[in-house]
PDB file of C-alpha atoms in Angstrom:
ATOM      1  CA  MET S  10      72.553 112.600  36.764  1.00  0.00           C
ATOM      2  CA  HIS S  11      73.064 116.161  35.661  1.00  0.00           C
ATOM      3  CA  PRO S  12      74.349 118.290  38.628  1.00  0.00           C
ATOM      4  CA  LYS S  13      71.788 120.948  38.482  1.00  0.00           C
ATOM      5  CA  GLY S  14      68.947 118.261  38.813  1.00  0.00           C
ATOM      6  CA  GLY S  15      70.239 117.330  42.395  1.00  0.00           C
ATOM      7  CA  HIS S  16      70.401 120.857  43.166  1.00  0.00           C
ATOM      8  CA  THR S  17      66.910 121.438  42.307  1.00  0.00           C
ATOM      9  CA  VAL S  18      65.779 118.538  44.287  1.00  0.00           C
ATOM     10  CA  LYS S  19      67.587 120.095  47.476  1.00  0.00           C
ATOM     11  CA  LYS S  20      65.731 123.537  46.851  1.00  0.00           C
ATOM     12  CA  ALA S  21      62.480 121.768  46.746  1.00  0.00           C
ATOM     13  CA  TYR S  22      62.913 120.741  50.328  1.00  0.00           C
ATOM     14  CA  LEU S  23      63.842 124.116  51.617  1.00  0.00           C
ATOM     15  CA  PRO S  24      60.290 125.678  51.742  1.00  0.00           C
ATOM     16  CA  PRO S  25      58.709 122.556  53.846  1.00  0.00           C
ATOM     17  CA  LEU S  26      61.625 122.631  56.095  1.00  0.00           C
ATOM     18  CA  ALA S  27      61.518 126.421  56.611  1.00  0.00           C
ATOM     19  CA  VAL S  28      57.621 125.783  57.444  1.00  0.00           C
ATOM     20  CA  LEU S  29      58.363 123.045  59.843  1.00  0.00           C
ATOM     21  CA  ALA S  30      61.146 125.169  61.580  1.00  0.00           C
ATOM     22  CA  VAL S  31      58.834 128.040  61.961  1.00  0.00           C
ATOM     23  CA  ILE S  32      56.003 125.726  63.501  1.00  0.00           C
ATOM     24  CA  LEU S  33      58.595 124.188  65.811  1.00  0.00           C
ATOM     25  CA  ALA S  34      59.931 127.520  67.027  1.00  0.00           C
ATOM     26  CA  PHE S  35      56.260 128.721  67.420  1.00  0.00           C
ATOM     27  CA  ALA S  36      55.415 125.473  69.569  1.00  0.00           C
ATOM     28  CA  VAL S  37      58.408 125.950  71.716  1.00  0.00           C
ATOM     29  CA  TRP S  38      57.678 129.704  72.309  1.00  0.00           C
ATOM     30  CA  ASN S  39      54.002 129.057  73.101  1.00  0.00           C
ATOM     31  CA  SER S  40      55.081 126.487  75.568  1.00  0.00           C
ATOM     32  CA  LEU S  41      57.337 128.740  77.268  1.00  0.00           C
ATOM     33  CA  SER S  42      55.028 131.666  77.183  1.00  0.00           C
ATOM     34  CA  MET S  43      52.098 129.705  78.539  1.00  0.00           C
ATOM     35  CA  SER S  44      54.321 128.448  81.583  1.00  0.00           C
ATOM     36  CA  GLU S  45      55.361 131.910  82.312  1.00  0.00           C
ATOM     37  CA  ASP S  46      51.793 133.374  82.255  1.00  0.00           C
ATOM     38  CA  THR S  47      50.194 130.534  84.182  1.00  0.00           C
ATOM     39  CA  SER S  48      52.974 130.598  86.638  1.00  0.00           C
ATOM     40  CA  ARG S  49      52.485 134.363  87.228  1.00  0.00           C
ATOM     41  CA  TRP S  50      48.823 133.854  87.634  1.00  0.00           C
ATOM     42  CA  ARG S  51      49.057 131.208  90.061  1.00  0.00           C
ATOM     43  CA  ASP S  52      51.591 133.335  91.982  1.00  0.00           C
ATOM     44  CA  GLN S  53      49.170 136.205  92.021  1.00  0.00           C
ATOM     45  CA  LEU S  54      46.586 133.823  93.301  1.00  0.00           C
ATOM     46  CA  GLN S  55      48.815 132.502  95.962  1.00  0.00           C
ATOM     47  CA  CYS S  56      49.158 136.220  97.180  1.00  0.00           C
ATOM     48  CA  ALA S  57      45.402 136.562  97.305  1.00  0.00           C
ATOM     49  CA  ASP S  58      45.182 133.364  99.307  1.00  0.00           C
ATOM     50  CA  ALA S  59      47.740 134.560 101.682  1.00  0.00           C
ATOM     51  CA  GLN S  60      45.924 137.948 102.094  1.00  0.00           C
ATOM     52  CA  ALA S  61      42.743 136.026 102.790  1.00  0.00           C
ATOM     53  CA  GLN S  62      44.488 133.831 105.379  1.00  0.00           C
ATOM     54  CA  ALA S  63      45.613 137.061 107.147  1.00  0.00           C
ATOM     55  CA  GLY S  64      42.135 138.304 107.245  1.00  0.00           C
ATOM     56  CA  ASN S  65      42.848 141.266 104.820  1.00  0.00           C
ATOM     57  CA  TRP S  66      39.875 140.903 102.409  1.00  0.00           C
ATOM     58  CA  PRO S  67      40.585 144.276 100.689  1.00  0.00           C
ATOM     59  CA  ALA S  68      44.081 143.159  99.703  1.00  0.00           C
ATOM     60  CA  ALA S  69      42.982 139.635  98.809  1.00  0.00           C
ATOM     61  CA  THR S  70      40.208 141.059  96.533  1.00  0.00           C
ATOM     62  CA  ALA S  71      42.810 143.447  94.966  1.00  0.00           C
ATOM     63  CA  GLU S  72      45.109 140.672  94.214  1.00  0.00           C
ATOM     64  CA  LEU S  73      42.486 138.596  92.622  1.00  0.00           C
ATOM     65  CA  VAL S  74      41.144 141.418  90.546  1.00  0.00           C
ATOM     66  CA  ASP S  75      44.762 142.223  89.287  1.00  0.00           C
ATOM     67  CA  SER S  76      45.332 138.496  88.576  1.00  0.00           C
ATOM     68  CA  TYR S  77      41.956 138.456  86.600  1.00  0.00           C
ATOM     69  CA  LYS S  78      42.721 141.598  84.680  1.00  0.00           C
ATOM     70  CA  ASP S  79      46.170 140.085  83.751  1.00  0.00           C
ATOM     71  CA  TRP S  80      44.369 136.805  82.659  1.00  0.00           C
ATOM     72  CA  SER S  81      41.690 138.687  80.653  1.00  0.00           C
ATOM     73  CA  ALA S  82      44.339 140.470  78.722  1.00  0.00           C
ATOM     74  CA  HIS S  83      45.264 137.231  77.406  1.00  0.00           C
ATOM     75  CA  GLN S  84      41.794 135.854  76.630  1.00  0.00           C
ATOM     76  CA  THR S  85      42.128 136.180  72.806  1.00  0.00           C
ATOM     77  CA  TYR S  86      45.499 134.382  72.643  1.00  0.00           C
ATOM     78  CA  LEU S  87      44.405 131.776  75.058  1.00  0.00           C
ATOM     79  CA  HIS S  88      41.184 130.931  73.101  1.00  0.00           C
ATOM     80  CA  ILE S  89      43.407 130.622  69.877  1.00  0.00           C
ATOM     81  CA  VAL S  90      45.883 128.267  71.419  1.00  0.00           C
ATOM     82  CA  SER S  91      44.216 126.314  74.165  1.00  0.00           C
ATOM     83  CA  GLU S  92      41.309 124.188  74.564  1.00  0.00           C
ATOM     84  CA  HIS S  93      38.194 126.481  74.911  1.00  0.00           C
ATOM     85  CA  GLU S  94      36.824 124.431  77.680  1.00  0.00           C
ATOM     86  CA  ALA S  95      39.889 124.664  79.786  1.00  0.00           C
ATOM     87  CA  VAL S  96      39.883 128.420  79.404  1.00  0.00           C
ATOM     88  CA  ASP S  97      36.106 128.639  80.058  1.00  0.00           C
ATOM     89  CA  ASP S  98      36.415 126.573  83.281  1.00  0.00           C
ATOM     90  CA  ALA S  99      39.284 128.951  84.575  1.00  0.00           C
ATOM     91  CA  GLU S 100      37.282 132.016  83.717  1.00  0.00           C
ATOM     92  CA  THR S 101      34.186 130.597  85.723  1.00  0.00           C
ATOM     93  CA  MET S 102      36.655 129.789  88.589  1.00  0.00           C
ATOM     94  CA  TYR S 103      37.994 133.411  88.649  1.00  0.00           C
ATOM     95  CA  ARG S 104      34.243 134.541  88.808  1.00  0.00           C
ATOM     96  CA  ARG S 105      33.331 132.292  91.607  1.00  0.00           C
ATOM     97  CA  ALA S 106      36.548 133.238  93.684  1.00  0.00           C
ATOM     98  CA  MET S 107      35.363 136.940  93.152  1.00  0.00           C
ATOM     99  CA  ALA S 108      31.989 136.157  94.563  1.00  0.00           C
ATOM    100  CA  PHE S 109      33.500 134.328  97.496  1.00  0.00           C
ATOM    101  CA  ALA S 110      36.001 137.073  98.143  1.00  0.00           C
ATOM    102  CA  ALA S 111      33.092 139.638  98.043  1.00  0.00           C
ATOM    103  CA  ALA S 112      31.121 137.567 100.571  1.00  0.00           C
ATOM    104  CA  ARG S 113      34.314 136.989 102.747  1.00  0.00           C
ATOM    105  CA  GLU S 114      33.732 133.283 102.556  1.00  0.00           C
ATOM    106  CA  PRO S 115      37.368 132.075 103.521  1.00  0.00           C
ATOM    107  CA  ASN S 116      36.872 128.318 103.175  1.00  0.00           C
ATOM    108  CA  GLU S 117      35.045 128.576  99.774  1.00  0.00           C
ATOM    109  CA  PHE S 118      37.364 131.254  98.744  1.00  0.00           C
ATOM    110  CA  ARG S 119      40.557 129.301  99.498  1.00  0.00           C
ATOM    111  CA  ALA S 120      39.135 126.033  97.849  1.00  0.00           C
ATOM    112  CA  GLU S 121      38.130 128.039  94.671  1.00  0.00           C
ATOM    113  CA  LEU S 122      41.708 129.571  94.451  1.00  0.00           C
ATOM    114  CA  SER S 123      43.135 126.058  94.984  1.00  0.00           C
ATOM    115  CA  ASP S 124      41.079 124.575  92.110  1.00  0.00           C
ATOM    116  CA  LEU S 125      41.931 127.670  89.843  1.00  0.00           C
ATOM    117  CA  ARG S 126      45.689 127.248  90.569  1.00  0.00           C
ATOM    118  CA  ASP S 127      45.121 123.454  89.434  1.00  0.00           C
ATOM    119  CA  GLN S 128      43.240 124.501  86.398  1.00  0.00           C
ATOM    120  CA  LEU S 129      45.900 126.956  85.271  1.00  0.00           C
ATOM    121  CA  ARG S 130      48.685 124.447  85.837  1.00  0.00           C
ATOM    122  CA  LEU S 131      46.568 122.129  83.567  1.00  0.00           C
ATOM    123  CA  VAL S 132      46.155 124.658  80.754  1.00  0.00           C
ATOM    124  CA  ALA S 133      50.096 125.247  80.906  1.00  0.00           C
ATOM    125  CA  GLU S 134      50.536 121.441  80.999  1.00  0.00           C
ATOM    126  CA  ARG S 135      48.262 120.951  77.586  1.00  0.00           C
ATOM    127  CA  GLU S 136      50.405 123.533  75.944  1.00  0.00           C
ATOM    128  CA  ARG S 137      53.702 122.094  77.133  1.00  0.00           C
ATOM    129  CA  PHE S 138      55.860 121.136  74.220  1.00  0.00           C
ATOM    130  CA  THR S 139      56.439 117.426  75.099  1.00  0.00           C
ATOM    131  CA  ILE S 140      56.256 114.257  73.089  1.00  0.00           C
ATOM    132  CA  LYS S 141      53.142 113.217  75.116  1.00  0.00           C
ATOM    133  CA  ASN S 142      51.451 116.234  73.948  1.00  0.00           C
ATOM    134  CA  ILE S 143      52.664 116.029  70.176  1.00  0.00           C
ATOM    135  CA  LEU S 144      51.551 112.270  69.914  1.00  0.00           C
TER     136      LEU S 144
END
């Protein structure tokens, strides 16, 4: 075999390997980014819940609105990388929670926040870079 022939074969593998490396790097970054974002939103919702428990509805509403604004700023990205149904369900839960906050309905508000935190956990879990999610 000619020495240059073997070298050409090795070069042929480089572009596909580079593409796979980029895809892998994006998958890992997306997983970490999604975990950070959803953890932050869940913490914000926990703060809103604590304020509602204390009877401080203006602060609870403000925490919820801030979380929703943060969430909304990521909508385009979320719709690109996540399942639309999961993102849409979380959006609906945010809106219901805001309605319960406006009505100062503590039981419904807290239940909706709990469901929303679970939904956000699910969104992150679906984007987690694991064998289960790859296969």
